Short mmCIF file of C-alpha atoms in Angstrom, two decimals:
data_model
loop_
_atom_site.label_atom_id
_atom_site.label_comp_id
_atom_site.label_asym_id
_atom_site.label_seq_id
_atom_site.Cartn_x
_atom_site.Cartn_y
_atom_site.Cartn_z
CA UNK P 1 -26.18 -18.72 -22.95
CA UNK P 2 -28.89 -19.77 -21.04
CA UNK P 3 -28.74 -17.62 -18.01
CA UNK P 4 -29.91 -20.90 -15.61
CA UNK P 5 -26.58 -22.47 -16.23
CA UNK P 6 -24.36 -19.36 -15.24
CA UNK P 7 -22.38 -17.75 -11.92
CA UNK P 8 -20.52 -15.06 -11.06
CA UNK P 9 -17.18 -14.97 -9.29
CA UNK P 10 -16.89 -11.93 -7.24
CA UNK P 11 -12.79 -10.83 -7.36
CA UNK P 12 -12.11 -9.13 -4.15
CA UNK P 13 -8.12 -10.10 -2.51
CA UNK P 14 -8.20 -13.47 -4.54
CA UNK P 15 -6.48 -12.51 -7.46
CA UNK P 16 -5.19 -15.56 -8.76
CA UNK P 17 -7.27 -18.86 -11.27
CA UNK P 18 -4.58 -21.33 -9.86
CA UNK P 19 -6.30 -23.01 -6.56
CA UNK P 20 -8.86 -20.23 -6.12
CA UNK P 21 -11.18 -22.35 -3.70
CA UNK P 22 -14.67 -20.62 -4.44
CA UNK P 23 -14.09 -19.92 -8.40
CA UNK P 24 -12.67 -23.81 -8.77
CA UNK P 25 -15.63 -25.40 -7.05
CA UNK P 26 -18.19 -22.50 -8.24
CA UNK P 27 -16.69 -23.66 -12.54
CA UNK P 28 -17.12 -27.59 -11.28
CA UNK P 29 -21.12 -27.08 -10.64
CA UNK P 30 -21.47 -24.55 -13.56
CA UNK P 31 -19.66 -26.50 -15.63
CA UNK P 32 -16.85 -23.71 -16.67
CA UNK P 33 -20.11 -21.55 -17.27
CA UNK P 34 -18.45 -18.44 -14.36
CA UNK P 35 -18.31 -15.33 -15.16
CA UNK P 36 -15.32 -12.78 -13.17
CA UNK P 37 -16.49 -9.03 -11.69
CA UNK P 38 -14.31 -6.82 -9.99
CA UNK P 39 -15.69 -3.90 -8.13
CA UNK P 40 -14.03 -0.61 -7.36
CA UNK P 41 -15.34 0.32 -4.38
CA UNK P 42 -15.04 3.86 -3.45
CA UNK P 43 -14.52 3.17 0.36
CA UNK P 44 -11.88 1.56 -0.09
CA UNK P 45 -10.12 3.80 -2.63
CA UNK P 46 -10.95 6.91 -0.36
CA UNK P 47 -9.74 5.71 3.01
CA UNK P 48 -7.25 7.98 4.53
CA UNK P 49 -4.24 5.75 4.47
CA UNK P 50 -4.99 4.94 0.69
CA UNK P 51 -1.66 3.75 -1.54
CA UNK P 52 -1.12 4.68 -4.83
CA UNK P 53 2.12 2.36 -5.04
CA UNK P 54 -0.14 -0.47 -3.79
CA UNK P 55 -3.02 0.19 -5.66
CA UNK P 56 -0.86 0.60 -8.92
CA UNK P 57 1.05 -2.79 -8.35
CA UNK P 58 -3.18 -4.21 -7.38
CA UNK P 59 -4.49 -2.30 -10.76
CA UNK P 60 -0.77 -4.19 -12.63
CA UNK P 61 -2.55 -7.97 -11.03
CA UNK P 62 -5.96 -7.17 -12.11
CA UNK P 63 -4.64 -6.85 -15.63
CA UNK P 64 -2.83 -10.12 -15.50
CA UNK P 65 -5.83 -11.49 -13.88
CA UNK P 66 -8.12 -10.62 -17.30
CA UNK P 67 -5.82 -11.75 -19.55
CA UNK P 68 -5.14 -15.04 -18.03
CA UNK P 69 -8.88 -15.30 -17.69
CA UNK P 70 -9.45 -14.28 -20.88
CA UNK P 71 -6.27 -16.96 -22.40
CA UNK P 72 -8.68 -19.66 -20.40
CA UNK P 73 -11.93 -18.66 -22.23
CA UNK P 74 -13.15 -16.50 -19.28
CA UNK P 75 -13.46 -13.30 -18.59
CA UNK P 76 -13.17 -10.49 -16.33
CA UNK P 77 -15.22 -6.94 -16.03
CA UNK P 78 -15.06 -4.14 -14.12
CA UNK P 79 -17.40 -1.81 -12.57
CA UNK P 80 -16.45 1.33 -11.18
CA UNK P 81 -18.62 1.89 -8.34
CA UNK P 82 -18.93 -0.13 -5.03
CA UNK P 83 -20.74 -4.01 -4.80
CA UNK P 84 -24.32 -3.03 -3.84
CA UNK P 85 -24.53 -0.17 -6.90
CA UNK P 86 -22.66 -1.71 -8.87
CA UNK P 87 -24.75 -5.71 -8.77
CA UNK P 88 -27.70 -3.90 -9.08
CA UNK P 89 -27.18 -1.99 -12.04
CA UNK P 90 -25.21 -5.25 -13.33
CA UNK P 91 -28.17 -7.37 -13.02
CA UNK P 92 -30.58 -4.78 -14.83
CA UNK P 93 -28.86 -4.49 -17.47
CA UNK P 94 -28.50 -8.50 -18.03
CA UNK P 95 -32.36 -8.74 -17.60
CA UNK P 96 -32.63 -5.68 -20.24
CA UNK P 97 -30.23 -7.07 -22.41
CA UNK P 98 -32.76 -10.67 -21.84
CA UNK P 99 -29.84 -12.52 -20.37
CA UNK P 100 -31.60 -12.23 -17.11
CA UNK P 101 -29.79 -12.85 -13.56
CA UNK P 102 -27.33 -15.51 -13.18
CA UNK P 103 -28.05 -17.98 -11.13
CA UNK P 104 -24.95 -17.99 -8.92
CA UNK P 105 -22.67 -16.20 -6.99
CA UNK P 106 -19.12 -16.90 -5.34
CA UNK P 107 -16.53 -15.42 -3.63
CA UNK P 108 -13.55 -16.18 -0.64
CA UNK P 109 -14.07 -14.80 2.69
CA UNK P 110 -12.22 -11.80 3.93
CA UNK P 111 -11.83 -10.97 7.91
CA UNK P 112 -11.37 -6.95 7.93
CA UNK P 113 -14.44 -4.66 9.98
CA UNK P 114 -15.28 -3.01 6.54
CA UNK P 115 -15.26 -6.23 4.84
CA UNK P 116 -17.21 -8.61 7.41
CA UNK P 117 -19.95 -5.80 6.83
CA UNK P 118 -19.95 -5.32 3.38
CA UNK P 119 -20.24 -9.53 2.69
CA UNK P 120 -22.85 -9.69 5.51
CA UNK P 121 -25.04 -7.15 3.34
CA UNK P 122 -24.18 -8.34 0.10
CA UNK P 123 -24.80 -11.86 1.02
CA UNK P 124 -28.41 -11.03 2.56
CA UNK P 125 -29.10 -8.90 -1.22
CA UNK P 126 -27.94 -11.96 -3.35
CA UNK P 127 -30.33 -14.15 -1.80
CA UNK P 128 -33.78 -12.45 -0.72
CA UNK P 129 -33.65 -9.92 -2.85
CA UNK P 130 -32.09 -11.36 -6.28
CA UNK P 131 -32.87 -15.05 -5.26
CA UNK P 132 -29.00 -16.28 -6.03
CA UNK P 133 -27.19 -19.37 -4.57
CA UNK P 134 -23.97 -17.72 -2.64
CA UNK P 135 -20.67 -20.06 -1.99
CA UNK P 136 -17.95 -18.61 -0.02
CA UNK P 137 -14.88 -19.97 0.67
CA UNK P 138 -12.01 -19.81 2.81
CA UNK P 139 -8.72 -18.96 1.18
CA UNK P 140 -6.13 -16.59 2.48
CA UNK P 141 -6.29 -18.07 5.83
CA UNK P 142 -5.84 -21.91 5.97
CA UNK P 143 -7.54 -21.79 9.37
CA UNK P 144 -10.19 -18.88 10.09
CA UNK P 145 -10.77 -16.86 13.23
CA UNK P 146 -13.82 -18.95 14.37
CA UNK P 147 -11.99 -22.41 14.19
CA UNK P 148 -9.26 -21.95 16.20
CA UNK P 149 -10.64 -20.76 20.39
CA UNK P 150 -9.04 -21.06 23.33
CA UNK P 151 -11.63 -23.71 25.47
CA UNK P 152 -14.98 -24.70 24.70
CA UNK P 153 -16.74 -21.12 25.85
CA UNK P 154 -14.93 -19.92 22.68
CA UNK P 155 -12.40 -18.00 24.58
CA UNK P 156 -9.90 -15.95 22.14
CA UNK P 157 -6.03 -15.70 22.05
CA UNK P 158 -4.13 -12.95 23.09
CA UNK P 159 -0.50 -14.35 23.27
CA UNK P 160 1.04 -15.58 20.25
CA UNK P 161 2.91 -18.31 21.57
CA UNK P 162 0.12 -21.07 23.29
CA UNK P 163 -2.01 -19.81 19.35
CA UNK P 164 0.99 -21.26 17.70
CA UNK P 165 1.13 -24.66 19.95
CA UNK P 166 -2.93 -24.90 19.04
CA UNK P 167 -2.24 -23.65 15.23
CA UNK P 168 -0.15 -26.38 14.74
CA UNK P 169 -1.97 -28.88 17.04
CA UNK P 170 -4.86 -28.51 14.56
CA UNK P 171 -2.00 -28.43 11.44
CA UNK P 172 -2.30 -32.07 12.00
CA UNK P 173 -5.81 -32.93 12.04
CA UNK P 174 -7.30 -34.85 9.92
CA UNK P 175 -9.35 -31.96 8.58
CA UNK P 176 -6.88 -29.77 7.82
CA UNK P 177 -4.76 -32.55 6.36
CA UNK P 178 -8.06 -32.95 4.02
CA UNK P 179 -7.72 -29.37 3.53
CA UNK P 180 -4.03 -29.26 2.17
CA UNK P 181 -4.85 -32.10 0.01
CA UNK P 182 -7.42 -30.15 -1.79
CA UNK P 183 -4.46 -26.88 -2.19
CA UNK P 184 -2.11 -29.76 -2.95
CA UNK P 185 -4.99 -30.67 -5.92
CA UNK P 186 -5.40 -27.02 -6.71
CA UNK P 187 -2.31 -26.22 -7.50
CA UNK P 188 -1.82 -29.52 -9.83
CA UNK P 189 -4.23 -28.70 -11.54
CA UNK P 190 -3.32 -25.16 -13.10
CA UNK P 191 -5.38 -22.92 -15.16
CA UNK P 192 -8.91 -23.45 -14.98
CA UNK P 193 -11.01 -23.87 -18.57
CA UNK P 194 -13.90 -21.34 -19.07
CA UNK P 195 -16.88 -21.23 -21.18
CA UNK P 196 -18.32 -17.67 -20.44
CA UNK P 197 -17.23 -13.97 -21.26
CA UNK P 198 -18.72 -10.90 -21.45
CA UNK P 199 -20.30 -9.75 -24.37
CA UNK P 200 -19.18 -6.35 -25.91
CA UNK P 201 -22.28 -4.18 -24.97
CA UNK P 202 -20.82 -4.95 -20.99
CA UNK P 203 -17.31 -4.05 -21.56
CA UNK P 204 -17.68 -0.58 -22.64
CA UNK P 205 -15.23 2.11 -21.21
CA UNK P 206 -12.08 0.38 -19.75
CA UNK P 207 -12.29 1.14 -16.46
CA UNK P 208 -9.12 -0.39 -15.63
CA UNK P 209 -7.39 1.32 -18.42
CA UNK P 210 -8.38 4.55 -16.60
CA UNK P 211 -7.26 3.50 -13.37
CA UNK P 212 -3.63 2.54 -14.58
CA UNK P 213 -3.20 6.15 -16.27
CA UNK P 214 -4.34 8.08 -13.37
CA UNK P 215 -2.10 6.51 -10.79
CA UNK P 216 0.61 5.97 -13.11
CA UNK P 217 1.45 9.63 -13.48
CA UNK P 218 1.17 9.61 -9.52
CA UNK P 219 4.45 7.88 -9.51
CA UNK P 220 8.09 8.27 -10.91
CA UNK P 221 8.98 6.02 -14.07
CA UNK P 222 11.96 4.38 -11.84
CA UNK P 223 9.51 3.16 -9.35
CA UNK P 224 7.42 1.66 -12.02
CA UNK P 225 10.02 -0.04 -14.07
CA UNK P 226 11.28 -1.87 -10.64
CA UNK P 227 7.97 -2.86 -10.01
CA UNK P 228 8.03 -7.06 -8.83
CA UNK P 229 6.25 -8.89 -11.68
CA UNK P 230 2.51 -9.65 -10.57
CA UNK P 231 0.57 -12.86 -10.82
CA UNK P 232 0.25 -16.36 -9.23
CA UNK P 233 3.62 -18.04 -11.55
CA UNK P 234 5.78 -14.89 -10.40
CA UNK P 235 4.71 -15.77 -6.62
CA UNK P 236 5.64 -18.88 -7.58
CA UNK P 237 8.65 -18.63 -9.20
CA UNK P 238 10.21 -16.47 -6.40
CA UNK P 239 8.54 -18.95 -3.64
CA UNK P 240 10.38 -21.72 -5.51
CA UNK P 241 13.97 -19.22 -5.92
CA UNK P 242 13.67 -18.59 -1.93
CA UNK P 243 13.59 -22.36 -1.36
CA UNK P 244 16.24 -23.31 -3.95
CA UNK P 245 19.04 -20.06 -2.98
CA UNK P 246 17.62 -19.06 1.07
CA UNK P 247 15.70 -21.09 2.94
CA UNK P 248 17.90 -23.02 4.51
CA UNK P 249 19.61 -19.98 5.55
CA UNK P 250 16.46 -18.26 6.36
CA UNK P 251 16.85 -18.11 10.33
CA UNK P 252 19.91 -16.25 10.65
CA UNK P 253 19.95 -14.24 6.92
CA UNK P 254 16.50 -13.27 8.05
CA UNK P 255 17.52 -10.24 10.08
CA UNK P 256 20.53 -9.34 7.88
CA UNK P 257 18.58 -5.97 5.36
CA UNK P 258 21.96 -6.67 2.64
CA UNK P 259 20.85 -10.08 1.93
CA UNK P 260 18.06 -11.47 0.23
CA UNK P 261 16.81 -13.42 2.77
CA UNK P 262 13.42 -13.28 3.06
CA UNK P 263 10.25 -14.59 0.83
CA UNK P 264 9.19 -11.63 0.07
CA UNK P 265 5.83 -13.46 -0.55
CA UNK P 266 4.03 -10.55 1.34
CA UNK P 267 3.49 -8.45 -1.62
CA UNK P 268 1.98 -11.47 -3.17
CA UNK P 269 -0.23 -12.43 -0.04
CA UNK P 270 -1.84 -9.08 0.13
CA UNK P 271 -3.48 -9.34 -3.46
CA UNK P 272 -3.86 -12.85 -3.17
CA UNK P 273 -1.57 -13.62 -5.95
CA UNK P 274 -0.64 -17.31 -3.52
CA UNK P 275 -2.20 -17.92 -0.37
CA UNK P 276 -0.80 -19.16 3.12
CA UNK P 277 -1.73 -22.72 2.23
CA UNK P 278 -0.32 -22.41 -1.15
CA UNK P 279 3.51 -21.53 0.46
CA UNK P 280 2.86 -24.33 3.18
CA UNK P 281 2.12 -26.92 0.32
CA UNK P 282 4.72 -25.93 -1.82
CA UNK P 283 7.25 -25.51 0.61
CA UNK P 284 6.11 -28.68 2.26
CA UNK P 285 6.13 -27.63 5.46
CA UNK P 286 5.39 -28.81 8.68
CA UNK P 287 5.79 -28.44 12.64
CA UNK P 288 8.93 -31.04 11.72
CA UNK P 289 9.68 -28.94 9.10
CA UNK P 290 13.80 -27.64 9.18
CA UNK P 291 12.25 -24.66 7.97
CA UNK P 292 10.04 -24.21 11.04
CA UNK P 293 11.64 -20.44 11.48
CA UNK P 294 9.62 -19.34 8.40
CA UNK P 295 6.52 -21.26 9.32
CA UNK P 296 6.07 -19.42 12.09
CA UNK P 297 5.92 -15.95 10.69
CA UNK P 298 3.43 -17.47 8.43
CA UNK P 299 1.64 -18.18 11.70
CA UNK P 300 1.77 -14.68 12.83
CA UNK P 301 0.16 -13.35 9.91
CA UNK P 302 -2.86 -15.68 11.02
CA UNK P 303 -2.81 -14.53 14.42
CA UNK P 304 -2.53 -10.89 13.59
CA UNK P 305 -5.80 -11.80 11.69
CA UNK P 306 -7.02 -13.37 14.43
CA UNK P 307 -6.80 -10.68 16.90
CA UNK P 308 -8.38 -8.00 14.27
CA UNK P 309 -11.52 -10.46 13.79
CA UNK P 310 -12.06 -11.03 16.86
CA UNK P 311 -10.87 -7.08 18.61
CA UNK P 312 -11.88 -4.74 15.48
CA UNK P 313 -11.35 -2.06 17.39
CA UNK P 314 -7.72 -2.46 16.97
CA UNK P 315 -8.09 -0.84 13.69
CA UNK P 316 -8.53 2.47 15.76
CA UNK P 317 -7.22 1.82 19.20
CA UNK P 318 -4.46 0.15 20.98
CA UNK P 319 -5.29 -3.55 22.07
CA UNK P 320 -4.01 -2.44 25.99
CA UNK P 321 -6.61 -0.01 26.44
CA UNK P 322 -4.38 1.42 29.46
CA UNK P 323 -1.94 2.97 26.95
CA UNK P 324 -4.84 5.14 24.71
CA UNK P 325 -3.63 7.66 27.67
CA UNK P 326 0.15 7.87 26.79
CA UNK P 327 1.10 11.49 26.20
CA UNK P 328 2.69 11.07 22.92
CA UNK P 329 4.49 14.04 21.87
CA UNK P 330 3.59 14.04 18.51
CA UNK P 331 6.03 16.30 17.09
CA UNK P 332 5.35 17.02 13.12
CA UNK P 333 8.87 18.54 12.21
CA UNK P 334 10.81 15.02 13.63
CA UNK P 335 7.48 12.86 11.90
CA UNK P 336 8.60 14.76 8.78
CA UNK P 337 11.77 14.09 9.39
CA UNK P 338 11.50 10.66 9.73
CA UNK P 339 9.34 9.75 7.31
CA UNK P 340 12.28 11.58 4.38
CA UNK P 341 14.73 9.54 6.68
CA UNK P 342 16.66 12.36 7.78
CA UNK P 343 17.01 11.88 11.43
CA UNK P 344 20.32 11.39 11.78
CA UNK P 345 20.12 7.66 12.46
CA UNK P 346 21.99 5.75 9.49
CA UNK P 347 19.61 2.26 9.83
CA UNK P 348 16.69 4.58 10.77
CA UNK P 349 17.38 6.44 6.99
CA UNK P 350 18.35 3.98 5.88
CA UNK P 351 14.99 1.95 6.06
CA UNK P 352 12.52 4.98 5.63
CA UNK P 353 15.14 5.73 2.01
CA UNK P 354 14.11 1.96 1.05
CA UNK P 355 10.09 2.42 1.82
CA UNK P 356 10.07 5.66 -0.04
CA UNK P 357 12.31 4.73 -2.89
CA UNK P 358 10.78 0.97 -3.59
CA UNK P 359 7.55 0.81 -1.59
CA UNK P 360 9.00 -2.25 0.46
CA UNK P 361 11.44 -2.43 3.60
CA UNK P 362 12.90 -5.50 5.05
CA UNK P 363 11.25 -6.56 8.02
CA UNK P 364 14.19 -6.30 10.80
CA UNK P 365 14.05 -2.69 9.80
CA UNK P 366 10.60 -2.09 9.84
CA UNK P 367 10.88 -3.24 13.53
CA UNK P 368 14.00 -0.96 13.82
CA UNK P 369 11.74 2.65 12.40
CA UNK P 370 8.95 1.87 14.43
CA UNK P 371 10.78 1.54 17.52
CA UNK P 372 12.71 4.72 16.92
CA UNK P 373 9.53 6.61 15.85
CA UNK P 374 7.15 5.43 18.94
CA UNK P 375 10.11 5.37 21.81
CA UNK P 376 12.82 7.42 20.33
CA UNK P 377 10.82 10.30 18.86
CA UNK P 378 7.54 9.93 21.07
CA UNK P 379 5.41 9.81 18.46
CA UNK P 380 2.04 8.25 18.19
CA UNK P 381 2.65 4.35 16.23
CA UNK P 382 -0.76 5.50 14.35
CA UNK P 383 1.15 7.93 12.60
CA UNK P 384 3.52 5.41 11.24
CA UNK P 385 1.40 2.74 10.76
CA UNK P 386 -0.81 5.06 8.29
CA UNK P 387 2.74 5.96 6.55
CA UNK P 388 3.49 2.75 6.04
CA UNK P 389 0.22 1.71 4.53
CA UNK P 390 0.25 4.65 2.26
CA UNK P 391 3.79 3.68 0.80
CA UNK P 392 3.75 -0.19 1.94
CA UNK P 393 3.26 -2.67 -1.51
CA UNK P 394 2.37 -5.16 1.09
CA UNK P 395 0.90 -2.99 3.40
CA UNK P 396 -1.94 -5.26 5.12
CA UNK P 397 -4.40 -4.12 7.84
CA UNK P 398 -4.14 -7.17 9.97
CA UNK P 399 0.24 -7.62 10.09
CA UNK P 400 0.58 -3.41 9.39
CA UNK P 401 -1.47 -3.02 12.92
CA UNK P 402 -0.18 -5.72 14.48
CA UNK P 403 3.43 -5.19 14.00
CA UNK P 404 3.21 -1.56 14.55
CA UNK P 405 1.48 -2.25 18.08
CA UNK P 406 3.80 -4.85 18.85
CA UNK P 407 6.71 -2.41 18.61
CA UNK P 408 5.44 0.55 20.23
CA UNK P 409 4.20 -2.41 23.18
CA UNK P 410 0.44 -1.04 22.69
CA UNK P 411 -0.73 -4.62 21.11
CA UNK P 412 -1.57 -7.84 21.94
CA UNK P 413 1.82 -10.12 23.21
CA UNK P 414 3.70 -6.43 22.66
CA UNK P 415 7.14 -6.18 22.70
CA UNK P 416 7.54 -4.76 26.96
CA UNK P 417 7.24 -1.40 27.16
CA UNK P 418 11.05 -1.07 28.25
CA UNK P 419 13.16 -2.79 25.63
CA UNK P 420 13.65 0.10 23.45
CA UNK P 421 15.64 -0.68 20.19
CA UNK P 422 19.24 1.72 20.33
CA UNK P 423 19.43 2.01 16.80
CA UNK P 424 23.01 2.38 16.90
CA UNK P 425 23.36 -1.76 18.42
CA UNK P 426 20.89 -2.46 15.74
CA UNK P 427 23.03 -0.90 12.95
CA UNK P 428 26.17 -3.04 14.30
CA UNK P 429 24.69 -5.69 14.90
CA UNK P 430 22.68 -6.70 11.67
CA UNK P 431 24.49 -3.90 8.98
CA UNK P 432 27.77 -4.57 10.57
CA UNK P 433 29.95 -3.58 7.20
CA UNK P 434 27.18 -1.04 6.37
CA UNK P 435 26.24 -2.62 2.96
CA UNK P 436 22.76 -2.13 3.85
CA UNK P 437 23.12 1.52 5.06
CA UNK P 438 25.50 2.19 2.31
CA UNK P 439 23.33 1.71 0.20
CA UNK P 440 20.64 3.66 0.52
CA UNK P 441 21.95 7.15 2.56
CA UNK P 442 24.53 7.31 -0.40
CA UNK P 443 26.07 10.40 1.81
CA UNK P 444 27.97 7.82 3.89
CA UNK P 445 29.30 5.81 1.25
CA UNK P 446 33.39 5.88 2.30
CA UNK P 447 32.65 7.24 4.84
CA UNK P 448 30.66 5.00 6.53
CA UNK P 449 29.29 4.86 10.26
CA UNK P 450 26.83 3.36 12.87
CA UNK P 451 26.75 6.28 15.05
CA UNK P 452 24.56 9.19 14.34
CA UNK P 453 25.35 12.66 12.31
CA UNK P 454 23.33 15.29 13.40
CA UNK P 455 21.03 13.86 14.48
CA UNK P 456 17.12 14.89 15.74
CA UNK P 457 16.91 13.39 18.97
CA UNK P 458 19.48 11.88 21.61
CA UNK P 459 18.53 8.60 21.79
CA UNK P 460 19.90 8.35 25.72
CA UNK P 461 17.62 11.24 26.45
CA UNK P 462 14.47 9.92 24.73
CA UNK P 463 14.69 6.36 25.94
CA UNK P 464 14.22 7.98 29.84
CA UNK P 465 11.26 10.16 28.67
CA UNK P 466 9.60 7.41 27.09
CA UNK P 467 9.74 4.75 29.98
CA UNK P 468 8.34 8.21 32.41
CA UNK P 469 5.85 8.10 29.51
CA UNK P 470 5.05 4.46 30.14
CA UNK P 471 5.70 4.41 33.91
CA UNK P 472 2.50 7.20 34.22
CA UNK P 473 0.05 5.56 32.21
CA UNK P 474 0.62 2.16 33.40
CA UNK P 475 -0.03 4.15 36.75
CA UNK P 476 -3.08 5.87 36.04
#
């Protein structure tokens, strides 16, 4: 291969060939000639709120990922160390083995702190110091942070609503129209054809292999078998299931935990399996759309990304600054408790049974949990919010942090600081017959009920402590 005619694709959260913006248009100009690396960097596999459920059901993609590639003439390698180390030593050993450097590089833009830096440094190392042409792309947002301001000073959003009337105001621009064309084209167009893979002296130890041992015997064989099938035609497939059996039911069933009424594209979103603009094409949905309900919490998901891009230090610190002095009680008996779902609380167990037991939890509960944990138990909504992202399959820094500071009212457009969730109304009024709750606290099966056994806190009791909480940092 002559090494003038070749790229590199750069596999971060993109894990998909179907409509991958900066591998489709990175094959076009090489011709097919792209080569796939995926890096595990050790930052990210050594943060605190690290998931080996996630990262098992990530490692389960990447494999699909190499064989499709693989099935389409391509290929995929790993390295095991992070993208600086691991380029470098990549590149030396393609000049020592006289391929020398490819020419190219690609990859699709990601808006976390971590990664912003990481791509910033990487970028400026591909071209001064290895003299490489760099395309990025956008892809898991259809519109980025920087497009979408407030007035011409570039003034941010803070409140979801008015960044939902300009989201969709700019839905229906011409450029974005341009830009759902070319998903539209994407996703015609299937599989990509390759003419590149790795020789044999690069493939060495599989890495991947490894990684898929280790974490398997971190987890029980039950929660591996009911694992959701990974790749881009699974997304797919359950996109297009959701749209034939519950869409149209999707605003009311939404809220209901015994029905499967939600998507439950997030899982997919989070590896990249589909993107946002993917489900908007293939939905067909617009701001006329009968399914405008489910548009919209597509839309949040942007905005949540928008307000970590723009505030980082939401990753760390509540969005109302004024509330970094509420004197959390932080009790780590009841956090234990909750997190086994054993507080008493049938929707509240319930919910934390379902996280623990499957790695997912329907979203009307997840706002349920958080609630009780951050105004029923008085506990800081970082604790949760890491639990959640260690057991979460979808767990996602940008929606994770925003919905957790939306429900303990420490975010951006928060949930007020005194509507506090009763679990008990919120167990009658969306588990009514207890199907949900039934379910999953299999000690109340026949003998069901909303109200609470034994339980850890009074909720009566807690709900006045927490609004003297509020009511004294609000005052300081």
């Amino acid at each position: 291969m002559k090494t003038n005619q070749m790229g590199i694709h750069w596999f971060r959260r993109d894990l998909r060939l179907v409509g991958n913006p900066a591998l489709e248009k990175h094959l076009k100009i090489r011709e097919g000639r792209v080569l796939g690396v995926f890096c595990f960097d050790k930052k990210f596999l050594s943060r605190p709120d690290f998931s080996a459920p996630r990262f098992y059901f990530f490692l389960r993609t990447l494999e699909h990922l190499r064989k499709e590639m693989r099935d389409a003439g391509g290929d995929l390698l790993f390295l095991d160390t992070g993208p600086e180390e691991s380029f470098r030593k990549l590149f030396a050993q393609m000049e020592n083995e006289k391929w020398g450097r490819p020419v190219s590089i690609s990859w699709n833009r990601d808006y976390e702190p971590y990664a912003r830096t990481r791509d910033a440094r990487m970028h400026e190392i591909f071209e001064r110091e290895f003299e490489l042409t760099t395309r990025t792309e956008r892809d898991h947002l259809l519109i980025e942070p920087t497009e979408l301001t407030k007035d011409e000073k570039g003034g941010t959003y803070q409140v979801y609503t008015p960044f939902s009337r300009k989201w969709l105001k700019l839905f229906q621009t011409p450029e974005i129209e341009n830009r759902m064309d070319a998903v539209s084209r994407g996703l015609k167009s299937g599989v990509p054809e390759f003419h590149a893979k790795w020789p044999k002296t690069f493939t060495g130890e599989d890495i991947l292999a490894n990684y898929l041992e280790k974490t398997a015997d971190q987890l029980t064989p039950k929660f591996i078998e009911h694992l959701p099938e990974t790749g881009h035609e699974a997304a797919v497939a359950l996109l297009k299931d959701f749209e034939k059996h519950h869409a149209d039911a999707y605003d009311v069933a939404r809220d209901i935990p015994s029905v499967p009424g939600t998507s439950k594209m997030s899982i997919y979103l989070k590896h990249g399996a589909i993107s946002v603009p993917q489900i908007i094409c293939l939905l067909k949905l617009t701001p006329d759309s009968k399914h405008l309900k489910y548009f919209k919490e597509l839309i949040w998901r942007e905005f949540y990304y928008h307000i970590l891009y723009h505030h980082p230090r939401v990753e760390t610190e509540a969005f109302l600054l004024k509330y970094e002095s509420l004197e959390w009680e932080n009790s780590r008996k009841n956090f234990k408790l909750w997190c086994e779902g054993k507080t008493g609380y049938p929707i509240v167990d319930a919910g934390m049974r379902q996280l623990n037991e499957t790695g997912w939890m329907h979203n009307r509960v997840r706002m349920i949990v958080a609630s009780f944990l951050t105004k029923d138990l008085l506990i800081d909504y970082r604790w949760g919010e890491k639990y959640f992202m260690e057991k979460l399959l979808d767990g996602d820094l940008a929606p994770n942090n925003g919905g957790w500071q939306w429900a303990a009212s420490t975010g951006c457009d928060p949930q007020p600081y005194f509507r506090i969730f009763n679990p008990v109304s919120q167990s009658e009024k969306f588990d009514p017959r207890g199907e949900y709750i039934q379910k999953w606290v299999p000690e109340l099966r026949g003998k069901f009920t909303h109200e609470p056994i034994n339980p850890i806190v009074v909720h009566s009791v807690q709900r006045d402590k927490c609004l003297a909480m509020f009511k004294r940092a609000r005052a300081n």
